[in-house]
Amino acid sequence: MTSRLAILAGGGDLPLRLAAAAAAQQRDVLTLPIEGAADLARYRHLDASPVNITQVARLLATLRDGRCEEIVMAGTIDRPDFSKLKPDWRGLTLLPKALAAARKGDDALLRMLIDFLEGEGFRVLGLETVAAELLAPEGVLGRRSPGEDDRADIARGSAVLDALGSLDIGQAVVVRAGRVLGIEAAEGTDALLARIADLFGAEAGGVLVKLPKRDQERRIDLPTVGPQTIAGAARAGLSGIAVAAGASVIVDRAHTVEAADVAGLFLIGIGDGQG
Amino acid sequence: MTSRLAILAGGGDLPLRLAAAAAAQQRDVLTLPIEGAADLARYRHLDASPVNITQVARLLATLRDGRCEEIVMAGTIDRPDFSKLKPDWRGLTLLPKALAAARKGDDALLRMLIDFLEGEGFRVLGLETVAAELLAPEGVLGRRSPGEDDRADIARGSAVLDALGSLDIGQAVVVRAGRVLGIEAAEGTDALLARIADLFGAEAGGVLVKLPKRDQERRIDLPTVGPQTIAGAARAGLSGIAVAAGASVIVDRAHTVEAADVAGLFLIGIGDGQG
């Protein structure tokens, strides 16, 4: 009887993709969709035990009853409204520490949760150790490479996202010949690309730069690109897409890279300080 | 024979509005639409002498032949491509100084131009001395005032624009309950508001914050709001609009304020450090 992998699942697609990737590796998986964050209906066809993240004694019991020794966290989790929580006794004993950590920032809160789980004997794994194939590697992924102008546009886009990162907004930007054509706020990357296609698509060139927020701790979710992103970028007349190596998810990499090749776009994973 | 006011006119509506405001004050105006920046066709019905900004001897002759003693500059002027300029002899003698100034930034280049014109005996006036009524005053302009939540959204919007200002992008942002719904890049404020109406309009509240770029020197043009902005903000379900007092243009103020009152929106001019 081998141990199971627990996926502590926030909102969005990423935990579901992770579950599928782990299942494809013949790993025995128990998903723990977090109430208030994950869409529980999407976990019905999986082996799933919904959890209240503040009912810590029950969470530990669920993990132990499920024979889980390893845990990976994925998906979006908003900072909780501490006034509305109904922690169990174990959660209550942790609450002062959690509040203190939360004041230091979301990163500290996440770090505290990981330390607590490891103190209880679990191993908390990074996404990349379970499904490295979901993350963008560094370097050019398809047949095309960015040119000199593209690299300048990538650098400018990175600077814009860096300026916005400390405000916890803006994960994507479109730059063409040094001009910032669009910045994503709450509308999503597909809407950003559709707008560029409508307003500026007639001209050719430019890049989509999509990076994690500097203050990414609030969401364990990562920026994601897939075949749909390639199609949107192609309609907008862009030359290619740059994502953060090791910190962005490429959905269905084979198909995404193929779509980029067919559309004549480059797709590149850039490292810190690059671009 | 009184002296005439010269309007050195870049692109956009502002120089034309300024000419109309000066004419309404019975001032004798000569417009000097700058080739490559102003749309010359729009100056056909005015007393206008198109100028090449690098043919400095001719520019001075035009000003003197036109009996102009006072000059006001308005409108957008892109940084010139120095390799394509065809300066006259006077322009040539100024070019090394202009290139040195340009390396320090657009502000230095503009300052140099103003100093040069004043050294030649002209008075260079600010927009506000000719048509203060075009600029937003400080404080609430219509019947409604921003509430506490609106003021928090204005502060967040200002912080976002401040972060982007040093990158010379982003003059407008929409914030609702602390969430940044949209950031304007190259699409314009009307397109930004239309997007908010489409994607998030069903919910009510939020503010449009529209401020000059911190690095506003590249454009003498100023952020502008008018009845169309009010209509767009109303369709997006916003509570109101905040602009920079003394550094934003309100088109046709009486009608704009009336439109805001009818739509139930606030319109406020905020000072530096406010909001």
Coordinates of C-alpha atoms in Angstrom, one line a residue:
Chain A
M1 CA 0.0 0.0 0.0
T2 CA 1.8 3.1 -1.2
S3 CA 1.2 6.6 0.0
R4 CA -1.0 9.0 -1.9
L5 CA -0.3 12.5 -3.2
A6 CA -2.6 15.1 -1.8
I7 CA -3.4 18.1 -4.0
L8 CA -4.5 21.0 -1.9
A9 CA -6.5 22.8 -4.5
G10 CA -7.4 26.4 -4.8
G11 CA -9.4 28.0 -7.6
G12 CA -8.7 27.8 -11.4
D13 CA -7.6 25.1 -13.8
L14 CA -4.1 24.5 -12.5
P15 CA -4.9 22.0 -9.7
L16 CA -7.1 20.0 -12.1
R17 CA -4.3 19.9 -14.6
L18 CA -1.9 18.8 -11.9
A19 CA -4.2 16.0 -10.9
A20 CA -4.4 14.9 -14.5
A21 CA -0.6 15.0 -14.8
A22 CA -0.2 13.0 -11.6
A23 CA -2.8 10.5 -12.7
A24 CA -1.0 10.1 -16.0
Q25 CA 2.1 9.1 -14.0
Q26 CA 0.1 6.4 -12.3
R27 CA 0.2 8.3 -9.1
D28 CA -2.6 7.7 -6.6
V29 CA -4.0 11.2 -5.9
L30 CA -6.4 12.6 -3.4
T31 CA -7.6 16.1 -4.2
L32 CA -8.6 18.5 -1.4
P33 CA -10.5 21.3 -3.0
I34 CA -10.6 24.3 -0.6
E35 CA -14.1 25.5 0.2
G36 CA -14.6 29.1 -1.0
A37 CA -11.7 28.9 -3.4
A38 CA -12.0 25.7 -5.6
D39 CA -15.1 25.1 -7.7
L40 CA -16.2 21.9 -5.9
A41 CA -18.4 20.7 -8.9
R42 CA -15.3 20.3 -11.0
Y43 CA -13.9 17.8 -8.5
R44 CA -16.9 15.5 -8.5
H45 CA -15.4 13.0 -10.9
L46 CA -12.1 12.9 -8.9
D47 CA -11.3 11.3 -5.6
A48 CA -11.9 14.4 -3.6
S49 CA -12.4 15.6 0.0
P50 CA -13.4 19.2 0.2
V51 CA -11.7 21.0 3.1
N52 CA -12.2 24.2 5.1
I53 CA -8.7 25.5 5.3
T54 CA -9.2 26.8 8.9
Q55 CA -10.4 23.5 10.3
V56 CA -6.9 22.3 10.7
A57 CA -7.5 19.3 12.9
R58 CA -10.0 18.0 10.3
L59 CA -7.5 18.8 7.5
L60 CA -4.8 16.8 9.2
A61 CA -7.2 13.9 9.8
T62 CA -8.3 13.9 6.2
L63 CA -4.7 13.8 5.0
R64 CA -3.9 10.9 7.4
D65 CA -7.0 9.0 6.8
G66 CA -6.2 9.4 3.1
R67 CA -2.7 7.9 3.6
C68 CA -1.2 11.1 2.1
E69 CA 2.4 11.7 2.9
E70 CA 3.2 14.2 0.1
I71 CA 1.2 17.4 -0.5
V72 CA 1.3 19.8 -3.4
M73 CA -0.5 23.1 -3.4
A74 CA -1.9 24.7 -6.5
G75 CA -4.6 27.2 -7.6
T76 CA -5.7 30.6 -6.5
I77 CA -6.5 31.4 -2.9
D78 CA -7.6 34.8 -1.9
R79 CA -6.5 36.2 1.4
P80 CA -9.2 35.0 3.8
D81 CA -11.6 37.4 5.6
F82 CA -10.3 36.5 9.1
S83 CA -13.5 37.8 10.7
K84 CA -15.6 35.2 8.9
L85 CA -13.5 32.1 9.6
K86 CA -14.8 29.3 11.8
P87 CA -11.6 27.6 12.7
D88 CA -11.6 24.3 14.7
W89 CA -9.6 23.9 17.9
R90 CA -6.4 23.2 16.0
G91 CA -7.0 26.1 13.7
L92 CA -7.7 28.4 16.7
T93 CA -4.3 27.6 18.2
L94 CA -2.7 28.5 14.9
L95 CA -4.7 31.6 14.3
P96 CA -2.4 34.1 16.3
K97 CA 0.6 32.9 14.4
A98 CA -1.3 33.0 11.1
L99 CA -2.5 36.6 11.8
A100 CA 1.1 37.6 12.6
A101 CA 2.4 36.0 9.5
A102 CA -0.4 37.6 7.4
R103 CA 0.7 41.0 8.5
K104 CA 4.1 40.4 7.0
G105 CA 2.5 39.5 3.7
D106 CA 1.0 36.5 1.9
D107 CA 4.3 34.9 1.4
A108 CA 4.9 34.7 5.1
L109 CA 1.4 33.1 5.5
L110 CA 2.1 30.5 2.9
R111 CA 5.5 29.8 4.4
M112 CA 3.8 29.3 7.8
L113 CA 1.3 26.8 6.4
I114 CA 4.1 24.9 4.7
D115 CA 6.2 24.8 7.9
F116 CA 3.2 23.6 9.8
L117 CA 2.4 20.8 7.5
E118 CA 6.0 19.7 7.4
G119 CA 6.2 19.9 11.2
E120 CA 3.3 17.4 11.1
G121 CA 5.3 15.0 9.1
F122 CA 4.1 15.7 5.6
R123 CA 6.4 16.6 2.6
V124 CA 5.2 19.7 0.8
L125 CA 6.4 19.4 -2.8
G126 CA 6.7 22.1 -5.4
L127 CA 4.5 21.9 -8.5
E128 CA 7.7 21.2 -10.6
T129 CA 8.6 18.1 -8.7
V130 CA 5.2 16.5 -9.5
A131 CA 4.6 17.8 -13.0
A132 CA 7.7 19.7 -14.4
E133 CA 6.2 19.2 -17.8
L134 CA 3.5 21.8 -17.0
L135 CA 6.1 24.6 -16.5
A136 CA 7.8 26.6 -19.2
P137 CA 11.5 25.7 -19.6
E138 CA 14.0 28.4 -20.4
G139 CA 14.8 29.2 -24.0
V140 CA 13.1 29.0 -27.4
L141 CA 10.5 26.4 -27.5
G142 CA 9.5 26.1 -31.2
R143 CA 11.1 26.7 -34.5
R144 CA 11.1 30.5 -34.4
S145 CA 13.4 32.7 -32.3
P146 CA 12.8 36.3 -31.3
G147 CA 14.7 38.9 -33.3
E148 CA 16.5 41.9 -31.9
D149 CA 13.4 44.1 -32.0
D150 CA 11.4 41.4 -30.3
R151 CA 13.9 41.2 -27.6
A152 CA 13.7 44.9 -27.0
D153 CA 9.9 44.7 -26.8
I154 CA 10.2 41.8 -24.4
A155 CA 12.5 43.9 -22.2
R156 CA 10.1 46.8 -22.2
G157 CA 7.2 44.6 -21.4
S158 CA 9.1 43.1 -18.5
A159 CA 9.8 46.6 -17.2
V160 CA 6.1 47.5 -17.3
L161 CA 5.1 44.3 -15.5
D162 CA 7.8 44.8 -13.0
A163 CA 6.5 48.3 -12.2
L164 CA 3.0 47.0 -11.8
G165 CA 4.1 43.8 -9.9
S166 CA 4.4 45.5 -6.6
L167 CA 0.8 46.6 -6.9
D168 CA -0.4 43.0 -7.4
I169 CA -1.9 43.7 -10.8
G170 CA -0.9 43.1 -14.4
Q171 CA 0.4 39.8 -15.6
A172 CA 0.4 40.5 -19.3
V173 CA 1.3 43.3 -21.6
V174 CA 1.6 43.7 -25.4
V175 CA 4.5 45.8 -26.8
R176 CA 5.1 46.6 -30.5
A177 CA 8.2 48.5 -31.5
G178 CA 8.6 49.9 -28.1
R179 CA 5.0 51.1 -27.8
V180 CA 2.9 49.5 -25.0
L181 CA -0.3 48.7 -26.9
G182 CA -2.2 47.0 -24.0
I183 CA -1.9 46.1 -20.4
E184 CA -4.0 43.3 -18.8
A185 CA -5.7 44.2 -15.6
A186 CA -8.9 42.2 -14.7
E187 CA -10.0 41.4 -18.2
G188 CA -7.8 38.4 -18.9
T189 CA -5.2 37.7 -21.6
D190 CA -7.7 36.5 -24.2
A191 CA -9.6 39.8 -24.0
L192 CA -6.3 41.8 -24.1
L193 CA -5.3 40.0 -27.3
A194 CA -8.7 40.4 -28.9
R195 CA -8.5 44.2 -28.2
I196 CA -5.1 44.4 -29.8
A197 CA -6.4 42.5 -32.9
D198 CA -9.3 44.9 -33.2
L199 CA -7.5 48.2 -32.6
F200 CA -3.9 47.6 -33.8
G201 CA -4.0 44.2 -35.6
A202 CA -3.4 45.6 -39.1
E203 CA 0.2 46.3 -38.3
A204 CA 2.5 43.4 -37.8
G205 CA 4.9 42.5 -35.0
G206 CA 5.1 42.9 -31.3
V207 CA 5.2 40.6 -28.4
L208 CA 3.0 39.3 -25.6
V209 CA 4.9 39.2 -22.3
K210 CA 3.2 37.2 -19.6
L211 CA 5.0 37.0 -16.2
P212 CA 4.0 36.2 -12.6
K213 CA 3.4 39.1 -10.4
R214 CA 6.3 40.1 -8.3
D215 CA 3.8 39.7 -5.4
Q216 CA 2.7 36.3 -6.6
E217 CA 2.2 34.7 -3.1
R218 CA -1.5 35.6 -3.0
R219 CA -2.1 33.1 -5.7
I220 CA -0.4 29.8 -6.0
D221 CA -1.7 29.9 -9.5
L222 CA 0.7 30.7 -12.3
P223 CA 0.4 32.6 -15.5
T224 CA -0.7 30.2 -18.2
V225 CA -0.5 30.0 -22.0
G226 CA -2.0 27.5 -24.4
P227 CA -3.2 27.0 -27.9
Q228 CA -5.9 29.6 -27.3
T229 CA -3.2 32.2 -26.4
I230 CA -1.3 31.3 -29.6
A231 CA -4.4 31.8 -31.7
G232 CA -5.1 35.2 -30.0
A233 CA -1.6 36.4 -30.5
A234 CA -1.6 35.3 -34.1
R235 CA -4.9 37.3 -34.7
A236 CA -3.3 40.3 -33.1
G237 CA -0.4 40.1 -35.6
L238 CA 2.2 39.5 -32.9
S239 CA 5.7 38.0 -33.5
G240 CA 5.7 35.9 -30.4
I241 CA 5.2 35.3 -26.7
A242 CA 7.5 35.4 -23.8
V243 CA 6.7 33.7 -20.5
A244 CA 8.7 33.2 -17.3
A245 CA 10.7 30.0 -17.3
G246 CA 9.9 27.9 -14.4
A247 CA 7.1 30.1 -13.2
S248 CA 4.5 29.8 -16.0
V249 CA 2.3 27.0 -17.1
I250 CA 2.2 25.8 -20.7
V251 CA -1.0 23.9 -21.3
D252 CA -0.5 20.9 -23.4
R253 CA 3.0 21.8 -24.5
A254 CA 3.2 19.7 -27.6
H255 CA 0.1 21.2 -29.1
T256 CA 0.9 24.7 -28.0
V257 CA 4.4 24.6 -29.5
E258 CA 3.0 23.1 -32.7
A259 CA 0.4 25.9 -32.9
A260 CA 3.1 28.5 -32.5
D261 CA 5.1 26.9 -35.3
V262 CA 2.2 26.7 -37.6
A263 CA 1.3 30.4 -36.9
G264 CA 4.9 31.5 -37.3
L265 CA 5.2 32.8 -33.7
F266 CA 8.1 32.3 -31.3
L267 CA 7.5 31.1 -27.8
I268 CA 10.2 31.6 -25.3
G269 CA 10.8 31.0 -21.6
I270 CA 12.8 33.9 -20.1
G271 CA 14.7 33.8 -16.9
D272 CA 15.0 36.4 -14.2
G273 CA 16.9 39.4 -15.4
Q274 CA 16.6 38.3 -19.0
G275 CA 14.6 40.1 -21.6
Chain B
M1 CA -1.6 97.6 -34.0
T2 CA -1.5 95.1 -31.1
S3 CA 0.6 92.0 -31.0
R4 CA -0.7 88.6 -31.9
L5 CA -0.7 85.4 -29.9
A6 CA 1.1 82.6 -31.6
I7 CA -0.1 79.1 -30.9
L8 CA 2.7 76.6 -31.7
A9 CA 0.5 73.6 -32.4
G10 CA 1.3 69.9 -32.2
G11 CA -1.2 67.1 -32.8
G12 CA -4.6 66.6 -31.3
D13 CA -7.6 68.8 -30.4
L14 CA -6.0 70.9 -27.6
P15 CA -4.4 73.6 -29.8
L16 CA -7.6 74.0 -31.8
R17 CA -9.6 74.4 -28.5
L18 CA -7.0 76.9 -27.3
A19 CA -7.3 78.9 -30.6
A20 CA -11.1 78.9 -30.1
A21 CA -10.8 80.0 -26.5
A22 CA -8.4 82.8 -27.5
A23 CA -10.6 83.9 -30.3
A24 CA -13.6 84.0 -28.0
Q25 CA -11.5 86.5 -25.9
Q26 CA -11.1 88.7 -29.0
R27 CA -7.4 87.9 -29.1
D28 CA -5.8 88.0 -32.5
V29 CA -4.3 84.6 -33.0
L30 CA -1.8 83.1 -35.5
T31 CA -1.6 79.3 -35.4
L32 CA 1.7 77.6 -36.3
P33 CA 0.8 74.0 -36.9
I34 CA 3.9 71.9 -36.7
E35 CA 4.5 69.7 -39.8
G36 CA 4.5 66.1 -39.0
A37 CA 2.7 66.6 -35.7
A38 CA -0.5 68.7 -36.4
D39 CA -3.1 67.7 -38.9
L40 CA -2.7 70.7 -41.3
A41 CA -6.2 70.2 -42.8
R42 CA -7.8 71.1 -39.5
Y43 CA -6.0 74.5 -39.6
R44 CA -7.3 75.5 -43.1
H45 CA -10.1 77.7 -41.7
L46 CA -7.8 79.5 -39.3
D47 CA -5.1 82.0 -39.8
A48 CA -2.3 79.5 -40.0
S49 CA 1.4 79.2 -41.1
P50 CA 2.6 75.6 -41.0
V51 CA 6.2 75.4 -39.7
N52 CA 9.0 72.9 -39.8
I53 CA 10.2 72.9 -36.2
T54 CA 13.9 72.4 -37.2
Q55 CA 13.9 75.3 -39.7
V56 CA 14.5 77.8 -36.9
A57 CA 15.4 80.9 -38.9
R58 CA 12.1 80.5 -40.8
L59 CA 10.1 79.9 -37.6
L60 CA 11.5 83.2 -36.1
A61 CA 10.8 85.1 -39.3
T62 CA 7.2 83.7 -39.3
L63 CA 6.7 84.8 -35.7
R64 CA 8.1 88.3 -36.4
D65 CA 6.4 88.8 -39.7
G66 CA 3.2 87.8 -37.9
R67 CA 3.8 90.4 -35.2
C68 CA 3.7 87.7 -32.5
E69 CA 5.2 88.6 -29.2
E70 CA 3.6 85.9 -27.1
I71 CA 3.7 82.2 -27.8
V72 CA 1.8 79.3 -26.2
M73 CA 2.6 75.7 -27.1
A74 CA 0.0 72.9 -27.1
G75 CA -0.7 69.5 -28.6
T76 CA 1.3 66.3 -28.9
I77 CA 4.8 66.3 -30.4
D78 CA 6.7 63.1 -30.8
R79 CA 10.4 63.1 -30.2
P80 CA 11.8 63.8 -33.7
D81 CA 13.9 61.3 -35.6
F82 CA 17.1 63.4 -35.7
S83 CA 18.4 61.5 -38.6
K84 CA 15.6 62.7 -40.8
L85 CA 15.6 66.4 -39.9
K86 CA 16.4 69.0 -42.5
P87 CA 17.3 71.9 -40.3
D88 CA 18.1 75.4 -41.7
W89 CA 21.3 77.2 -40.8
R90 CA 19.8 78.5 -37.5
G91 CA 18.5 75.0 -36.7
L92 CA 22.0 73.6 -37.5
T93 CA 23.7 75.9 -35.0
L94 CA 21.1 74.8 -32.3
L95 CA 21.3 71.1 -33.2
P96 CA 24.2 70.1 -30.9
K97 CA 22.6 71.8 -28.0
A98 CA 19.2 70.2 -28.8
L99 CA 20.9 66.7 -29.1
A100 CA 22.6 67.2 -25.7
A101 CA 19.3 68.3 -24.2
A102 CA 17.4 65.4 -25.7
R103 CA 19.8 63.0 -24.1
K104 CA 18.7 64.4 -20.7
G105 CA 15.1 63.8 -21.6
D106 CA 12.2 65.5 -23.3
D107 CA 11.7 68.0 -20.5
A108 CA 15.2 69.3 -21.1
L109 CA 14.5 69.6 -24.9
L110 CA 11.3 71.5 -24.3
R111 CA 13.0 73.8 -21.7
M112 CA 15.8 74.5 -24.2
L113 CA 13.2 75.5 -26.9
I114 CA 11.4 77.8 -24.4
D115 CA 14.7 79.4 -23.3
F116 CA 15.7 79.9 -26.9
L117 CA 12.4 81.6 -27.9
E118 CA 12.6 83.8 -24.8
G119 CA 16.2 84.7 -25.6
E120 CA 14.9 85.8 -29.0
G121 CA 12.5 88.2 -27.2
F122 CA 9.3 86.2 -27.2
R123 CA 7.2 85.5 -24.1
V124 CA 6.3 81.8 -23.8
L125 CA 3.0 81.5 -21.9
G126 CA 1.5 78.6 -20.1
L127 CA -1.8 77.2 -21.4
E128 CA -3.5 78.4 -18.2
T129 CA -2.6 82.0 -18.7
V130 CA -4.5 82.0 -22.1
A131 CA -7.4 79.7 -21.3
A132 CA -7.6 78.8 -17.6
E133 CA -11.2 77.8 -18.2
L134 CA -10.0 74.7 -20.2
L135 CA -8.2 73.3 -17.1
A136 CA -9.8 71.3 -14.3
P137 CA -10.0 73.3 -11.1
E138 CA -9.4 71.6 -7.7
G139 CA -12.4 70.1 -5.9
V140 CA -15.8 68.7 -6.7
L141 CA -17.3 70.1 -9.9
G142 CA -20.9 69.0 -9.9
R143 CA -23.5 68.1 -7.4
R144 CA -22.1 64.8 -6.3
S145 CA -19.1 64.1 -4.2
P146 CA -17.0 61.0 -3.9
G147 CA -17.7 58.8 -0.9
E148 CA -15.1 57.1 1.3
D149 CA -14.9 54.0 -0.9
D150 CA -14.6 56.2 -4.0
R151 CA -11.7 58.1 -2.4
A152 CA -9.9 54.8 -1.6
D153 CA -10.4 53.8 -5.3
I154 CA -9.0 57.1 -6.4
A155 CA -6.0 56.7 -4.2
R156 CA -5.4 53.2 -5.6
G157 CA -5.8 54.4 -9.2
S158 CA -3.4 57.2 -8.5
A159 CA -0.8 54.7 -7.2
V160 CA -1.1 52.6 -10.3
L161 CA -0.7 55.6 -12.7
D162 CA 2.2 56.8 -10.6
A163 CA 4.0 53.4 -11.0
L164 CA 3.4 53.5 -14.7
G165 CA 4.2 57.2 -15.1
S166 CA 7.9 56.8 -15.1
L167 CA 7.5 54.4 -18.1
D168 CA 5.6 57.0 -20.1
I169 CA 2.5 54.9 -20.4
G170 CA -0.9 54.8 -18.8
Q171 CA -2.9 57.9 -18.3
A172 CA -6.2 56.3 -17.1
V173 CA -7.3 53.5 -14.9
V174 CA -10.6 52.1 -13.6
V175 CA -10.7 50.9 -10.0
R176 CA -13.8 49.3 -8.3
A177 CA -13.7 48.4 -4.6
G178 CA -9.9 48.3 -4.7
R179 CA -9.7 46.0 -7.7
V180 CA -8.0 47.4 -10.8
L181 CA -10.5 46.6 -13.6
G182 CA -8.7 48.2 -16.5
I183 CA -5.6 50.1 -17.4
E184 CA -5.3 52.3 -20.5
A185 CA -2.3 51.8 -22.7
A186 CA -2.6 52.8 -26.4
E187 CA -6.4 52.2 -26.8
G188 CA -7.7 55.4 -25.4
T189 CA -10.1 56.2 -22.5
D190 CA -13.3 55.6 -24.5
A191 CA -12.2 52.0 -25.4
L192 CA -11.2 51.4 -21.8
L193 CA -14.6 52.5 -20.5
A194 CA -16.4 50.4 -23.2
R195 CA -14.4 47.3 -22.1
I196 CA -15.4 47.9 -18.5
A197 CA -19.0 48.3 -19.5
D198 CA -18.9 45.0 -21.5
L199 CA -17.0 42.9 -18.9
F200 CA -17.8 44.3 -15.5
G201 CA -20.6 46.9 -16.1
A202 CA -23.3 44.9 -14.3
E203 CA -21.8 45.7 -11.0
A204 CA -22.1 49.3 -9.8
G205 CA -19.4 51.6 -8.5
G206 CA -15.8 52.4 -9.1
V207 CA -13.9 55.3 -10.4
L208 CA -12.1 56.4 -13.5
V209 CA -8.8 58.1 -12.6
K210 CA -7.2 60.1 -15.4
L211 CA -3.9 61.9 -14.7
P212 CA -1.0 63.3 -16.7
K213 CA 2.0 61.0 -17.0
R214 CA 4.7 61.9 -14.6
D215 CA 6.9 62.1 -17.7
Q216 CA 4.4 64.4 -19.5
E217 CA 7.1 66.4 -21.3
R218 CA 6.9 64.4 -24.5
R219 CA 3.4 65.6 -25.0
I220 CA 2.3 69.2 -24.3
D221 CA -1.1 67.6 -24.7
L222 CA -3.0 67.1 -21.4
P223 CA -5.4 64.4 -20.4
T224 CA -8.9 65.4 -21.4
V225 CA -12.4 64.6 -20.3
G226 CA -15.7 65.7 -21.8
P227 CA -19.4 64.7 -22.2
Q228 CA -18.3 61.6 -24.0
T229 CA -16.2 60.5 -21.1
I230 CA -19.1 61.0 -18.8
A231 CA -21.4 58.9 -21.0
G232 CA -18.8 56.1 -21.1
A233 CA -18.3 56.1 -17.4
A234 CA -22.0 56.0 -16.8
R235 CA -22.4 53.0 -19.2
A236 CA -19.6 51.3 -17.2
G237 CA -21.6 51.8 -14.0
L238 CA -18.9 54.0 -12.4
S239 CA -19.5 56.4 -9.5
G240 CA -17.4 59.1 -10.9
I241 CA -14.2 60.5 -12.4
A242 CA -11.1 62.0 -10.9
V243 CA -8.7 64.2 -12.9
A244 CA -5.6 66.2 -12.1
A245 CA -6.5 69.8 -11.1
G246 CA -4.6 72.3 -13.2
A247 CA -3.2 69.6 -15.4
S248 CA -6.2 68.1 -17.2
V249 CA -8.5 69.7 -19.8
I250 CA -12.3 69.6 -19.3
V251 CA -13.9 70.0 -22.7
D252 CA -16.9 72.4 -22.6
R253 CA -17.0 72.4 -18.8
A254 CA -20.7 73.5 -18.4
H255 CA -22.0 70.7 -20.5
T256 CA -19.6 68.1 -19.0
V257 CA -20.6 69.0 -15.5
E258 CA -24.2 69.0 -16.4
A259 CA -23.9 65.5 -18.0
A260 CA -22.2 64.3 -14.8
D261 CA -25.0 65.6 -12.7
V262 CA -27.7 64.1 -14.9
A263 CA -25.8 60.7 -14.9
G264 CA -25.4 60.9 -11.1
L265 CA -21.6 60.8 -11.4
F266 CA -19.1 62.9 -9.4
L267 CA -16.3 64.8 -11.2
I268 CA -13.4 65.9 -9.1
G269 CA -10.2 67.7 -9.7
I270 CA -7.5 66.3 -7.4
G271 CA -4.2 68.0 -6.4
D272 CA -0.8 66.5 -6.1
G273 CA -0.6 64.1 -3.2
Q274 CA -4.4 64.0 -2.9
G275 CA -6.5 60.9 -3.6

